[in-house]
Coordinates of C-alpha atoms in Angstrom, one line a residue:
M1 CA -16.1 74.4 -11.6
S2 CA -17.0 73.3 -15.1
D3 CA -20.6 73.0 -16.2
R4 CA -19.7 70.0 -18.4
M5 CA -22.0 67.0 -18.0
F6 CA -20.2 63.9 -17.1
N7 CA -20.2 61.5 -20.0
S8 CA -22.1 58.3 -20.1
P9 CA -20.9 55.3 -22.2
T10 CA -21.7 55.4 -25.8
V11 CA -24.3 52.7 -26.6
S12 CA -23.7 51.9 -30.2
A13 CA -26.5 50.7 -32.4
A14 CA -26.5 47.1 -33.5
P15 CA -26.4 46.6 -37.3
T16 CA -30.2 46.8 -37.5
A17 CA -30.9 48.8 -34.4
D18 CA -32.7 52.0 -33.9
L19 CA -31.4 53.7 -30.8
S20 CA -33.8 55.1 -28.3
R21 CA -34.1 55.5 -24.5
R22 CA -36.5 56.8 -21.9
A23 CA -36.3 60.4 -20.8
L24 CA -33.4 61.2 -18.4
L25 CA -35.6 62.7 -15.8
G26 CA -38.4 60.2 -16.2
A27 CA -41.8 61.3 -14.8
G28 CA -40.3 63.6 -12.3
G29 CA -41.7 66.6 -14.1
L30 CA -38.6 68.7 -13.2
A31 CA -36.7 70.7 -15.8
A32 CA -33.0 70.1 -16.0
G33 CA -32.2 73.8 -16.1
A34 CA -34.1 74.5 -12.9
L35 CA -32.0 71.9 -11.1
G36 CA -28.7 73.2 -12.3
L37 CA -28.1 70.0 -14.3
A38 CA -26.5 70.0 -17.7
A39 CA -29.2 70.3 -20.4
S40 CA -27.9 67.6 -22.7
A41 CA -28.6 64.0 -21.6
P42 CA -26.1 61.2 -22.0
S43 CA -26.4 59.2 -25.2
A44 CA -27.8 56.2 -23.3
S45 CA -30.8 58.2 -22.2
A46 CA -32.0 60.2 -25.2
A47 CA -35.0 62.5 -24.5
A48 CA -37.4 60.5 -26.6
P49 CA -39.3 57.6 -24.9
A50 CA -38.0 54.1 -25.8
K51 CA -39.6 52.5 -28.9
G52 CA -38.9 49.0 -27.8
P53 CA -41.2 46.3 -26.6
A54 CA -43.7 47.2 -23.9
A55 CA -43.5 45.5 -20.5
G56 CA -44.9 42.0 -20.7
A57 CA -45.0 42.0 -24.5
T58 CA -44.5 38.9 -26.6
Y59 CA -42.0 39.0 -29.4
F60 CA -39.3 37.0 -31.1
L61 CA -35.6 37.9 -31.2
R62 CA -33.7 36.4 -34.1
N63 CA -30.0 36.3 -35.0
V64 CA -29.0 36.1 -31.4
R65 CA -25.5 34.7 -30.9
L66 CA -25.2 32.3 -27.9
E67 CA -22.3 30.5 -26.4
T68 CA -22.7 26.7 -26.7
G69 CA -19.4 25.2 -25.5
Y70 CA -15.6 25.3 -25.3
E71 CA -13.2 24.2 -28.0
R72 CA -10.2 22.3 -26.7
E73 CA -6.7 21.3 -27.7
G74 CA -6.0 18.4 -25.4
D75 CA -7.0 19.6 -21.9
E76 CA -6.8 23.3 -22.7
V77 CA -9.7 25.5 -23.6
V78 CA -8.6 27.6 -26.6
A79 CA -11.9 29.1 -27.9
T80 CA -15.6 29.4 -27.2
R81 CA -18.2 27.9 -29.7
T82 CA -21.2 30.0 -30.5
E83 CA -24.4 29.5 -32.6
L84 CA -27.2 31.8 -33.8
K85 CA -30.6 31.2 -32.2
T86 CA -34.0 32.7 -32.1
L87 CA -35.6 33.6 -28.8
K88 CA -39.2 33.9 -27.8
I89 CA -39.7 36.6 -25.2
E90 CA -42.9 36.6 -23.2
K91 CA -44.0 38.4 -20.0
G92 CA -40.4 39.5 -19.3
A93 CA -38.9 36.1 -19.6
I94 CA -37.3 33.9 -22.2
A95 CA -40.1 31.6 -23.1
A96 CA -38.1 29.5 -25.6
V97 CA -34.7 29.1 -27.2
L98 CA -35.3 28.0 -30.8
P99 CA -33.0 27.1 -33.8
A100 CA -31.9 30.0 -36.0
G101 CA -34.3 29.0 -38.7
A102 CA -37.3 28.3 -36.6
A103 CA -40.7 29.2 -38.0
I104 CA -42.2 32.3 -36.5
P105 CA -46.0 32.7 -36.4
P106 CA -47.4 35.1 -39.1
G107 CA -47.9 38.6 -37.7
A108 CA -45.7 38.1 -34.7
V109 CA -43.4 41.0 -33.6
V110 CA -39.8 40.2 -34.5
H111 CA -36.6 42.0 -33.5
D112 CA -33.2 41.3 -35.0
A113 CA -30.1 41.1 -32.9
G114 CA -27.9 41.3 -35.9
G115 CA -25.6 38.4 -34.8
L116 CA -24.6 40.1 -31.6
L117 CA -23.5 38.0 -28.7
M118 CA -26.0 37.8 -25.9
L119 CA -24.8 37.8 -22.3
P120 CA -26.5 38.0 -18.9
S121 CA -27.0 41.7 -17.9
F122 CA -25.1 43.0 -14.9
R123 CA -25.9 43.7 -11.3
D124 CA -24.2 46.5 -9.4
M125 CA -24.5 45.2 -5.8
H126 CA -22.9 48.1 -4.0
I127 CA -23.4 51.6 -5.1
H128 CA -24.5 54.9 -3.4
L129 CA -27.1 56.3 -5.7
D130 CA -28.4 58.8 -3.2
K131 CA -25.4 60.9 -2.6
T132 CA -23.6 61.7 -5.9
F133 CA -22.3 64.7 -7.8
Y134 CA -23.0 62.9 -11.0
G135 CA -25.1 64.9 -13.5
G136 CA -24.0 68.2 -12.2
P137 CA -20.9 70.4 -12.2
W138 CA -17.4 68.9 -11.7
Q139 CA -16.4 68.8 -8.1
A140 CA -13.4 67.0 -6.7
P141 CA -13.3 65.8 -3.1
R142 CA -11.9 68.0 -0.4
K143 CA -8.6 66.8 1.3
R144 CA -9.6 64.4 4.0
K145 CA -9.2 65.7 7.5
G146 CA -9.9 63.5 10.5
G147 CA -10.5 60.2 8.6
I148 CA -14.1 58.9 8.4
A149 CA -15.1 61.2 11.3
G150 CA -14.0 64.1 9.2
Q151 CA -16.0 62.9 6.1
I152 CA -19.1 62.4 8.3
K153 CA -18.7 66.0 9.5
L154 CA -18.5 67.2 5.9
E155 CA -21.6 65.1 5.1
Q156 CA -23.6 66.8 7.8
K157 CA -23.3 70.1 5.8
L158 CA -23.4 68.6 2.3
L159 CA -26.4 66.3 2.5
P160 CA -29.0 69.0 3.0
E161 CA -27.5 71.0 0.1
L162 CA -27.8 67.9 -2.2
L163 CA -31.2 66.8 -1.1
P164 CA -33.3 68.9 -3.5
T165 CA -31.6 67.4 -6.5
L166 CA -31.2 63.8 -5.2
E167 CA -33.8 62.3 -7.6
P168 CA -32.6 63.6 -11.0
R169 CA -29.0 63.0 -10.0
A170 CA -29.8 59.4 -9.1
E171 CA -31.8 58.9 -12.3
A172 CA -28.9 60.3 -14.3
L173 CA -26.6 57.7 -12.6
V174 CA -29.1 54.9 -13.3
A175 CA -28.9 55.9 -17.0
L176 CA -25.1 55.7 -16.9
L177 CA -25.3 52.2 -15.3
Q178 CA -27.9 51.0 -17.9
G179 CA -25.7 52.1 -20.8
Y180 CA -22.9 49.9 -19.4
G181 CA -25.3 46.9 -19.2
T182 CA -26.4 47.0 -15.6
T183 CA -30.1 46.4 -15.1
F184 CA -30.1 45.9 -11.3
A185 CA -28.5 47.8 -8.4
R186 CA -28.4 47.4 -4.7
S187 CA -28.1 51.0 -3.5
Q188 CA -26.8 52.0 -0.1
C189 CA -28.9 54.9 1.1
N190 CA -28.0 57.2 4.0
V191 CA -30.2 57.1 7.1
D192 CA -28.8 59.6 9.7
P193 CA -29.7 62.4 12.1
V194 CA -29.3 65.0 9.4
I195 CA -31.7 63.8 6.8
G196 CA -33.5 61.1 8.6
T197 CA -35.2 58.7 6.1
K198 CA -35.6 61.4 3.4
H199 CA -33.0 59.8 1.2
V200 CA -34.7 56.4 1.3
E201 CA -38.1 58.0 0.4
K202 CA -36.6 60.1 -2.5
L203 CA -34.5 57.4 -3.9
K204 CA -37.3 54.9 -3.9
A205 CA -39.5 57.5 -5.8
A206 CA -36.7 58.0 -8.4
L207 CA -36.1 54.3 -8.9
D208 CA -39.8 53.5 -9.1
R209 CA -40.0 55.8 -12.1
H210 CA -37.5 53.4 -13.8
Q211 CA -39.8 50.5 -13.7
P212 CA -39.8 48.2 -15.6
D213 CA -36.4 48.9 -17.2
F214 CA -34.4 48.8 -14.0
G215 CA -34.5 46.6 -10.9
Y216 CA -33.3 47.7 -7.4
E217 CA -32.9 47.0 -3.7
I218 CA -32.3 49.8 -1.1
V219 CA -30.1 49.3 1.9
A220 CA -30.7 51.6 4.9
F221 CA -27.1 52.7 5.6
P222 CA -26.2 54.3 8.9
Q223 CA -23.2 56.2 7.6
H224 CA -22.9 58.3 10.8
G225 CA -23.4 55.4 13.3
F226 CA -26.1 53.1 14.4
A227 CA -26.1 51.9 18.0
S228 CA -23.7 54.6 19.1
I229 CA -26.0 57.4 18.1
G230 CA -29.4 55.8 18.9
L231 CA -30.5 55.4 15.3
E232 CA -32.6 52.3 15.9
Q233 CA -36.1 53.8 15.3
Q234 CA -35.0 55.7 12.2
M235 CA -33.6 52.5 10.8
R236 CA -36.8 50.7 11.4
Q237 CA -38.7 53.6 9.7
A238 CA -36.4 53.4 6.7
V239 CA -37.2 49.7 6.2
R240 CA -40.9 50.5 6.4
A241 CA -40.4 53.3 3.9
G242 CA -38.9 50.9 1.3
A243 CA -35.4 49.7 2.3
A244 CA -35.1 45.9 1.9
Y245 CA -31.9 45.7 3.9
V246 CA -30.7 46.9 7.2
G247 CA -27.2 48.3 6.9
G248 CA -24.3 48.8 9.3
I249 CA -21.0 50.5 9.6
D250 CA -17.6 49.3 11.1
P251 CA -18.9 48.1 14.5
T252 CA -15.7 48.7 16.4
T253 CA -13.9 51.6 14.8
V254 CA -17.0 53.7 13.9
D255 CA -20.0 52.4 16.0
G256 CA -18.1 52.1 19.2
G257 CA -18.8 48.5 20.2
M258 CA -18.8 45.4 18.1
E259 CA -21.2 43.1 19.9
R260 CA -23.8 45.9 20.7
S261 CA -23.6 47.2 17.1
V262 CA -23.9 43.8 15.3
D263 CA -26.6 42.5 17.6
L264 CA -28.8 45.6 17.2
M265 CA -28.4 45.5 13.4
M266 CA -29.3 41.8 13.2
Q267 CA -32.2 42.2 15.6
V268 CA -33.7 45.0 13.6
A269 CA -33.4 43.0 10.4
L270 CA -35.1 40.0 12.1
D271 CA -37.9 42.1 13.5
E272 CA -38.5 44.0 10.3
K273 CA -38.2 40.9 8.1
A274 CA -35.3 42.5 6.2
G275 CA -31.9 41.4 4.9
V276 CA -28.6 42.7 6.1
D277 CA -25.8 44.4 4.2
I278 CA -23.0 45.9 6.4
H279 CA -20.0 48.0 5.5
I280 CA -16.9 46.5 7.2
H281 CA -13.8 48.5 6.2
E282 CA -11.9 48.0 9.4
P283 CA -9.0 45.6 9.0
G284 CA -7.6 42.9 11.2
E285 CA -9.0 41.2 14.2
S286 CA -11.9 43.5 14.9
G287 CA -13.3 43.2 11.4
V288 CA -12.9 39.4 11.4
A289 CA -14.6 39.2 14.8
A290 CA -17.6 41.2 13.4
I291 CA -17.9 38.9 10.3
S292 CA -17.7 35.8 12.5
R293 CA -20.4 37.1 14.8
I294 CA -22.7 38.0 11.9
T295 CA -22.1 34.6 10.4
D296 CA -23.0 32.8 13.7
I297 CA -26.2 34.8 14.1
T298 CA -27.2 34.2 10.5
A299 CA -26.6 30.4 11.0
R300 CA -28.9 30.4 14.0
N301 CA -31.6 32.2 12.1
P302 CA -32.3 30.3 8.8
V303 CA -34.7 33.1 7.7
L304 CA -31.6 35.2 7.1
K305 CA -29.9 32.6 4.8
D306 CA -28.8 34.1 1.5
R307 CA -30.0 37.5 2.8
V308 CA -26.8 38.7 4.6
T309 CA -23.9 40.5 2.8
I310 CA -20.6 41.7 4.0
S311 CA -19.6 44.8 1.9
H312 CA -15.9 45.3 1.5
G313 CA -14.8 42.9 4.2
F314 CA -11.2 44.1 4.0
S315 CA -10.3 42.2 7.2
L316 CA -10.5 39.0 5.3
M317 CA -7.3 40.0 3.6
S318 CA -5.5 39.6 6.9
L319 CA -6.3 35.9 7.5
E320 CA -3.9 33.1 6.9
K321 CA -5.2 30.3 4.7
P322 CA -6.4 27.9 7.5
A323 CA -8.4 30.6 9.3
L324 CA -9.8 32.0 6.0
T325 CA -10.9 28.5 4.9
E326 CA -12.7 27.9 8.2
L327 CA -14.5 31.3 8.2
A328 CA -15.3 31.2 4.5
G329 CA -16.8 27.7 5.0
R330 CA -19.0 28.9 7.7
M331 CA -20.1 31.9 5.7
A332 CA -21.0 29.7 2.7
A333 CA -23.0 27.3 4.9
A334 CA -24.9 30.3 6.4
G335 CA -25.5 32.0 3.1
V336 CA -23.4 35.0 3.9
S337 CA -22.2 36.7 0.7
V338 CA -19.5 39.3 0.0
A339 CA -19.9 42.5 -2.0
S340 CA -16.4 43.5 -3.1
T341 CA -15.3 46.5 -5.1
V342 CA -12.2 44.4 -6.0
P343 CA -9.6 46.7 -4.4
F344 CA -6.0 46.6 -5.6
G345 CA -2.8 47.8 -4.0
G346 CA -0.7 46.5 -1.3
R347 CA -3.2 43.8 -0.4
V348 CA -5.7 42.0 -2.5
M349 CA -9.1 40.5 -1.5
P350 CA -9.0 36.7 -1.4
I351 CA -11.8 36.3 -3.9
P352 CA -10.7 33.0 -5.4
A353 CA -10.5 31.4 -1.9
L354 CA -14.0 32.7 -1.1
Q355 CA -15.4 31.4 -4.3
A356 CA -13.7 28.0 -3.8
A357 CA -15.4 27.8 -0.4
G358 CA -18.8 28.4 -2.0
V359 CA -19.2 32.0 -0.8
R360 CA -21.1 34.1 -3.3
V361 CA -19.0 37.1 -4.3
F362 CA -20.7 40.1 -5.9
T363 CA -19.2 43.4 -7.0
G364 CA -20.3 47.0 -7.2
T365 CA -19.3 50.5 -8.3
D366 CA -19.4 52.0 -4.7
S367 CA -19.2 55.7 -5.8
V368 CA -18.9 57.2 -9.3
I369 CA -18.3 60.8 -8.3
D370 CA -19.0 62.2 -4.8
H371 CA -17.2 63.6 -1.8
W372 CA -15.5 60.3 -1.2
S373 CA -14.1 59.5 -4.7
V374 CA -14.4 60.7 -8.3
F375 CA -12.8 57.7 -10.1
G376 CA -15.8 55.4 -10.6
S377 CA -16.8 54.6 -14.1
G378 CA -20.2 52.9 -13.4
D379 CA -19.1 49.9 -15.4
V380 CA -19.0 46.7 -13.3
L381 CA -17.6 44.8 -16.2
E382 CA -14.4 46.5 -15.4
K383 CA -14.4 44.7 -12.1
A384 CA -14.2 41.3 -13.9
K385 CA -11.3 42.5 -16.0
L386 CA -9.5 43.8 -12.9
A387 CA -10.1 40.5 -11.2
C388 CA -8.5 38.7 -14.1
Q389 CA -5.4 40.9 -13.9
L390 CA -5.2 40.6 -10.1
Y391 CA -5.6 36.8 -9.9
G392 CA -3.9 35.7 -13.1
W393 CA -7.1 34.6 -14.9
S394 CA -5.5 34.9 -18.3
D395 CA -6.9 32.1 -20.5
E396 CA -10.2 31.8 -22.5
Q397 CA -11.9 29.7 -19.8
A398 CA -10.8 31.7 -16.8
I399 CA -11.5 35.1 -18.4
G400 CA -15.0 34.0 -19.5
Q401 CA -15.9 32.6 -16.1
A402 CA -14.9 35.9 -14.5
L403 CA -18.2 37.2 -16.0
K404 CA -19.9 35.8 -12.9
I405 CA -18.5 38.7 -10.9
P406 CA -20.6 41.4 -12.6
T407 CA -23.6 39.2 -13.3
G408 CA -24.1 38.0 -9.7
G409 CA -23.0 34.5 -10.5
I410 CA -24.5 33.7 -13.9
T411 CA -22.3 32.7 -16.9
P412 CA -23.5 31.3 -20.2
L413 CA -21.2 28.2 -19.8
S414 CA -20.4 26.2 -16.7
P415 CA -16.6 25.9 -15.8
T416 CA -16.6 22.6 -17.8
G417 CA -18.3 24.1 -20.8
E418 CA -21.9 23.0 -20.5
Q419 CA -24.4 25.6 -21.7
Q420 CA -26.4 26.8 -18.7
W421 CA -27.8 30.2 -19.8
P422 CA -30.1 31.1 -21.2
K423 CA -32.8 28.6 -20.5
A424 CA -36.6 28.8 -20.9
G425 CA -38.0 30.5 -17.9
D426 CA -34.9 32.7 -17.3
A427 CA -35.6 36.4 -16.9
A428 CA -35.0 38.3 -20.1
D429 CA -32.2 40.4 -18.6
C430 CA -29.6 40.5 -21.3
V431 CA -26.8 42.6 -22.8
F432 CA -25.7 42.4 -26.4
V433 CA -22.1 42.9 -27.5
D434 CA -20.1 42.6 -30.7
A435 CA -17.7 40.0 -29.3
A436 CA -16.7 36.4 -30.0
S437 CA -17.2 35.3 -26.4
S438 CA -17.6 36.3 -22.8
A439 CA -13.8 36.2 -22.5
E440 CA -13.4 38.9 -25.2
A441 CA -16.2 41.0 -23.7
V442 CA -14.4 41.0 -20.3
A443 CA -10.9 41.4 -21.6
R444 CA -11.7 44.2 -24.1
L445 CA -14.6 45.8 -22.2
T446 CA -16.6 45.5 -25.4
P447 CA -19.2 48.3 -25.8
R448 CA -22.7 47.3 -24.9
Q449 CA -24.9 47.7 -27.9
V450 CA -28.4 46.8 -26.5
V451 CA -29.5 46.2 -22.9
L452 CA -32.8 44.4 -21.9
H453 CA -34.4 44.2 -18.4
R454 CA -37.3 41.9 -18.2
G455 CA -37.6 42.0 -21.9
V456 CA -37.8 45.8 -22.0
V457 CA -35.2 47.9 -23.8
A458 CA -33.2 49.7 -21.1
A459 CA -30.4 51.1 -23.5
G460 CA -29.9 50.9 -27.2
G461 CA -32.7 49.4 -29.2
F462 CA -33.8 46.9 -31.9
K463 CA -35.6 47.5 -35.1
A464 CA -39.0 45.8 -35.1
S465 CA -40.5 44.0 -38.1
R466 CA -43.3 41.6 -38.7
A467 CA -42.9 37.9 -39.4

């Protein structure tokens, strides 16, 4: 095995930027060498603390390029209009969007975006930050033996070995995500008989050290089974230890009984006032039946509206159009979303049909490098590009609107071209790119130059001056 550190994206400086990032290992107080991690940090996480605005600071950001509308030839969108603006950032939010030449109060702190295009930052809504090889020596997965059951058996040996370095590995992975423009992640986190709730506790500690430059939610994920192995009490403990969502695993093919598995998961979520995010990989009728039951329970319990997610949901690929339209309509009405890794191959997820029905579709990295797969990049903008290729979204308007996949639904322009982001009051969660439009950023995977979360520099950096 090589001792080479896995590379993070290069976060290039803006024309007037001064690159800086928080320390890779944060406040953990652990030396990289002692953990067996590579000593050199990725470029997105230089050892020096960030020099950008402090949390809650007030400052102005000038020479920000914003999308303002579409240019058309007849009925066809052929380009995207942009204008330079000045933004006022206050208490982690965009307080005002001002003309480019707006007067700035004397003595105010000013940063210069250098004409870069500002887009909403990204949300990785399905990733496993707790069990990763990232940040350590190269290690390819073993040949799979025995399907998921074989992988679970491997985990029972592997998880205790990885536990001592969980926190720095997770933080290294967060730095990778930040360099690609992601400022929020929903992380699946193992809860099982081998490590109990230790992953939840350690991951929460690691992610708390990334406040305020990274937001997160934790899903208590019963990878090894839930109802079938009597994990109820540990799942409840995981929520009380910091998980915001109760997870689940293929109710029929892994957990041994769809109704019992789904009902227990939903009941624990209701009792603990948590959301739900369940892995459903199983194809065909059993997967559809589970999604349908989850949707029905959600509809009967309004407190769960917009707090239930089907991760993967591969069984939706098997539905004919009338059945898919009916189920998707019920999911949208109940507020059941889908987190898809945008798989490709023999079958393709029906993302356009889900969106047309009003289902919120998110995306995520899943794994970057672990014992399941080593092909993840950590860049959810890639998912938007892949979606364009899969679904034939090839024009300026369609490519630009694909940005909603990595942003969690936000695009600067509505489908008809009205400016809808940013507005005063929006969170200052932004990514800056040297691109003409959202469409170019998606199609070319334009490098992310500067990344803000709640107004705080998460990657890259601006050069400060005084008005």
